[in-house]
JSON list of C-alpha atoms in Angstrom, two decimals:
[
{"chain": "A", "resi": 1, "resn": "MET", "atom": "CA", "xyz": [-236.61, -109.84, -3.45]},
{"chain": "A", "resi": 2, "resn": "PRO", "atom": "CA", "xyz": [-234.49, -112.26, -1.39]},
{"chain": "A", "resi": 3, "resn": "ARG", "atom": "CA", "xyz": [-235.67, -113.41, 2.01]},
{"chain": "A", "resi": 4, "resn": "PHE", "atom": "CA", "xyz": [-232.82, -113.13, 4.48]},
{"chain": "A", "resi": 5, "resn": "VAL", "atom": "CA", "xyz": [-232.21, -115.79, 7.09]},
{"chain": "A", "resi": 6, "resn": "CYS", "atom": "CA", "xyz": [-229.25, -113.90, 8.55]},
{"chain": "A", "resi": 7, "resn": "ARG", "atom": "CA", "xyz": [-229.11, -110.18, 7.92]},
{"chain": "A", "resi": 8, "resn": "CYS", "atom": "CA", "xyz": [-225.76, -109.82, 9.68]},
{"chain": "A", "resi": 9, "resn": "MET", "atom": "CA", "xyz": [-224.05, -112.15, 7.21]},
{"chain": "A", "resi": 10, "resn": "ASP", "atom": "CA", "xyz": [-226.37, -111.54, 4.20]},
{"chain": "A", "resi": 11, "resn": "VAL", "atom": "CA", "xyz": [-227.45, -115.20, 3.98]},
{"chain": "A", "resi": 12, "resn": "THR", "atom": "CA", "xyz": [-230.65, -115.80, 2.04]},
{"chain": "A", "resi": 13, "resn": "GLU", "atom": "CA", "xyz": [-233.25, -118.53, 2.42]},
{"chain": "A", "resi": 14, "resn": "GLU", "atom": "CA", "xyz": [-232.47, -119.56, -1.17]},
{"chain": "A", "resi": 15, "resn": "GLU", "atom": "CA", "xyz": [-228.82, -120.21, -0.27]},
{"chain": "A", "resi": 16, "resn": "VAL", "atom": "CA", "xyz": [-229.81, -122.33, 2.73]},
{"chain": "A", "resi": 17, "resn": "ILE", "atom": "CA", "xyz": [-232.37, -124.36, 0.75]},
{"chain": "A", "resi": 18, "resn": "GLU", "atom": "CA", "xyz": [-229.84, -124.99, -2.01]},
{"chain": "A", "resi": 19, "resn": "LEU", "atom": "CA", "xyz": [-227.37, -126.44, 0.50]},
{"chain": "A", "resi": 20, "resn": "ILE", "atom": "CA", "xyz": [-230.08, -128.62, 2.06]},
{"chain": "A", "resi": 21, "resn": "ARG", "atom": "CA", "xyz": [-231.12, -129.91, -1.36]},
{"chain": "A", "resi": 22, "resn": "ASP", "atom": "CA", "xyz": [-227.45, -130.65, -2.07]},
{"chain": "A", "resi": 23, "resn": "GLY", "atom": "CA", "xyz": [-227.47, -132.98, 0.93]},
{"chain": "A", "resi": 24, "resn": "VAL", "atom": "CA", "xyz": [-226.48, -130.85, 3.93]},
{"chain": "A", "resi": 25, "resn": "ARG", "atom": "CA", "xyz": [-228.72, -132.08, 6.77]},
{"chain": "A", "resi": 26, "resn": "ASP", "atom": "CA", "xyz": [-226.65, -131.13, 9.81]},
{"chain": "A", "resi": 27, "resn": "ILE", "atom": "CA", "xyz": [-227.37, -127.82, 11.57]},
{"chain": "A", "resi": 28, "resn": "GLN", "atom": "CA", "xyz": [-223.68, -127.43, 12.55]},
{"chain": "A", "resi": 29, "resn": "LEU", "atom": "CA", "xyz": [-222.52, -127.88, 8.96]},
{"chain": "A", "resi": 30, "resn": "LEU", "atom": "CA", "xyz": [-225.17, -125.47, 7.68]},
{"chain": "A", "resi": 31, "resn": "LYS", "atom": "CA", "xyz": [-223.92, -122.89, 10.17]},
{"chain": "A", "resi": 32, "resn": "ARG", "atom": "CA", "xyz": [-220.31, -123.37, 9.08]},
{"chain": "A", "resi": 33, "resn": "LEU", "atom": "CA", "xyz": [-221.11, -123.19, 5.38]},
{"chain": "A", "resi": 34, "resn": "THR", "atom": "CA", "xyz": [-223.40, -120.15, 5.62]},
{"chain": "A", "resi": 35, "resn": "ARG", "atom": "CA", "xyz": [-221.88, -118.31, 8.63]},
{"chain": "A", "resi": 36, "resn": "VAL", "atom": "CA", "xyz": [-225.41, -117.94, 10.08]},
{"chain": "A", "resi": 37, "resn": "GLY", "atom": "CA", "xyz": [-225.10, -116.98, 13.73]},
{"chain": "A", "resi": 38, "resn": "THR", "atom": "CA", "xyz": [-221.57, -115.61, 13.52]},
{"chain": "A", "resi": 39, "resn": "GLY", "atom": "CA", "xyz": [-222.45, -111.94, 12.99]},
{"chain": "A", "resi": 40, "resn": "PRO", "atom": "CA", "xyz": [-223.03, -109.19, 15.53]},
{"chain": "A", "resi": 41, "resn": "CYS", "atom": "CA", "xyz": [-226.36, -110.66, 16.74]},
{"chain": "A", "resi": 42, "resn": "GLN", "atom": "CA", "xyz": [-224.59, -114.00, 17.47]},
{"chain": "A", "resi": 43, "resn": "GLY", "atom": "CA", "xyz": [-227.62, -115.91, 16.21]},
{"chain": "A", "resi": 44, "resn": "LYS", "atom": "CA", "xyz": [-230.29, -114.20, 18.28]},
{"chain": "A", "resi": 45, "resn": "ALA", "atom": "CA", "xyz": [-232.15, -113.17, 15.14]},
{"chain": "A", "resi": 46, "resn": "CYS", "atom": "CA", "xyz": [-231.38, -116.04, 12.77]},
{"chain": "A", "resi": 47, "resn": "LEU", "atom": "CA", "xyz": [-230.68, -119.43, 14.32]},
{"chain": "A", "resi": 48, "resn": "GLU", "atom": "CA", "xyz": [-234.34, -120.18, 15.00]},
{"chain": "A", "resi": 49, "resn": "ILE", "atom": "CA", "xyz": [-235.11, -119.38, 11.36]},
{"chain": "A", "resi": 50, "resn": "LEU", "atom": "CA", "xyz": [-232.32, -121.71, 10.20]},
{"chain": "A", "resi": 51, "resn": "VAL", "atom": "CA", "xyz": [-233.68, -124.55, 12.36]},
{"chain": "A", "resi": 52, "resn": "LYS", "atom": "CA", "xyz": [-237.21, -124.03, 11.00]},
{"chain": "A", "resi": 53, "resn": "ILE", "atom": "CA", "xyz": [-236.02, -124.06, 7.38]},
{"chain": "A", "resi": 54, "resn": "LEU", "atom": "CA", "xyz": [-233.99, -127.24, 7.91]},
{"chain": "A", "resi": 55, "resn": "ALA", "atom": "CA", "xyz": [-236.95, -128.90, 9.63]},
{"chain": "A", "resi": 56, "resn": "ARG", "atom": "CA", "xyz": [-239.38, -127.88, 6.88]},
{"chain": "A", "resi": 57, "resn": "GLU", "atom": "CA", "xyz": [-237.10, -128.99, 4.05]},
{"chain": "A", "resi": 58, "resn": "THR", "atom": "CA", "xyz": [-236.19, -132.36, 5.60]},
{"chain": "A", "resi": 59, "resn": "GLY", "atom": "CA", "xyz": [-239.48, -133.29, 7.27]},
{"chain": "A", "resi": 60, "resn": "LEU", "atom": "CA", "xyz": [-237.84, -133.35, 10.69]},
{"chain": "A", "resi": 61, "resn": "THR", "atom": "CA", "xyz": [-239.17, -131.60, 13.77]},
{"chain": "A", "resi": 62, "resn": "PRO", "atom": "CA", "xyz": [-237.18, -128.64, 15.15]},
{"chain": "A", "resi": 63, "resn": "ASP", "atom": "CA", "xyz": [-236.28, -130.85, 18.15]},
{"chain": "A", "resi": 64, "resn": "GLU", "atom": "CA", "xyz": [-234.86, -133.49, 15.79]},
{"chain": "A", "resi": 65, "resn": "VAL", "atom": "CA", "xyz": [-232.85, -130.81, 13.95]},
{"chain": "A", "resi": 66, "resn": "GLY", "atom": "CA", "xyz": [-231.37, -129.66, 17.25]},
{"chain": "A", "resi": 67, "resn": "LEU", "atom": "CA", "xyz": [-229.36, -126.56, 18.04]},
{"chain": "A", "resi": 68, "resn": "ILE", "atom": "CA", "xyz": [-225.87, -125.42, 17.20]},
{"chain": "A", "resi": 69, "resn": "THR", "atom": "CA", "xyz": [-223.05, -125.89, 19.68]},
{"chain": "A", "resi": 70, "resn": "LEU", "atom": "CA", "xyz": [-222.33, -122.62, 21.45]},
{"chain": "A", "resi": 71, "resn": "ARG", "atom": "CA", "xyz": [-218.67, -122.06, 22.20]},
{"chain": "A", "resi": 72, "resn": "GLN", "atom": "CA", "xyz": [-217.08, -119.67, 24.67]},
{"chain": "A", "resi": 73, "resn": "PRO", "atom": "CA", "xyz": [-213.83, -117.85, 23.91]},
{"chain": "A", "resi": 74, "resn": "VAL", "atom": "CA", "xyz": [-210.79, -120.05, 24.60]},
{"chain": "A", "resi": 75, "resn": "ASP", "atom": "CA", "xyz": [-209.28, -117.40, 26.89]},
{"chain": "A", "resi": 76, "resn": "PRO", "atom": "CA", "xyz": [-211.30, -114.90, 28.90]},
{"chain": "A", "resi": 77, "resn": "VAL", "atom": "CA", "xyz": [-211.60, -111.59, 27.06]},
{"chain": "A", "resi": 78, "resn": "ARG", "atom": "CA", "xyz": [-212.23, -108.23, 28.70]},
{"chain": "A", "resi": 79, "resn": "ILE", "atom": "CA", "xyz": [-215.33, -106.45, 27.43]},
{"chain": "A", "resi": 80, "resn": "GLY", "atom": "CA", "xyz": [-213.20, -103.36, 26.89]},
{"chain": "A", "resi": 81, "resn": "THR", "atom": "CA", "xyz": [-210.92, -105.33, 24.59]},
{"chain": "A", "resi": 82, "resn": "LEU", "atom": "CA", "xyz": [-213.90, -106.31, 22.46]},
{"chain": "A", "resi": 83, "resn": "ALA", "atom": "CA", "xyz": [-214.92, -102.65, 22.39]},
{"chain": "A", "resi": 84, "resn": "GLY", "atom": "CA", "xyz": [-211.47, -101.58, 21.24]},
{"chain": "A", "resi": 85, "resn": "GLU", "atom": "CA", "xyz": [-210.27, -99.93, 24.44]},
{"chain": "A", "resi": 86, "resn": "VAL", "atom": "CA", "xyz": [-206.51, -99.71, 24.99]},
{"chain": "A", "resi": 87, "resn": "HIS", "atom": "CA", "xyz": [-205.32, -100.89, 28.40]},
{"chain": "A", "resi": 88, "resn": "GLU", "atom": "CA", "xyz": [-202.41, -99.26, 30.25]},
{"chain": "A", "resi": 89, "resn": "GLU", "atom": "CA", "xyz": [-200.30, -102.40, 30.01]},
{"chain": "A", "resi": 90, "resn": "GLU", "atom": "CA", "xyz": [-200.61, -102.28, 26.18]},
{"chain": "A", "resi": 91, "resn": "CYS", "atom": "CA", "xyz": [-199.25, -98.70, 25.89]}
]
């Protein structure tokens, strides 16, 4: 049975380890290649796991691995828009 790193994006530990063994050592690149942290939980459930796996597989400490860069939306977005509400000006 696969061990999931990111349940939102169905990323398994096996997939992550394969990328690390293929030479991927950067947390940002791992995130981009696997999509870990881009699902509905926005990384709350999986980014710490990803850091620990990268640290374990490379012999680095979690501090040396670092964290991903968090990015805000380019333009402010209304919460209602994210929820799918229609605003009067859009009708």
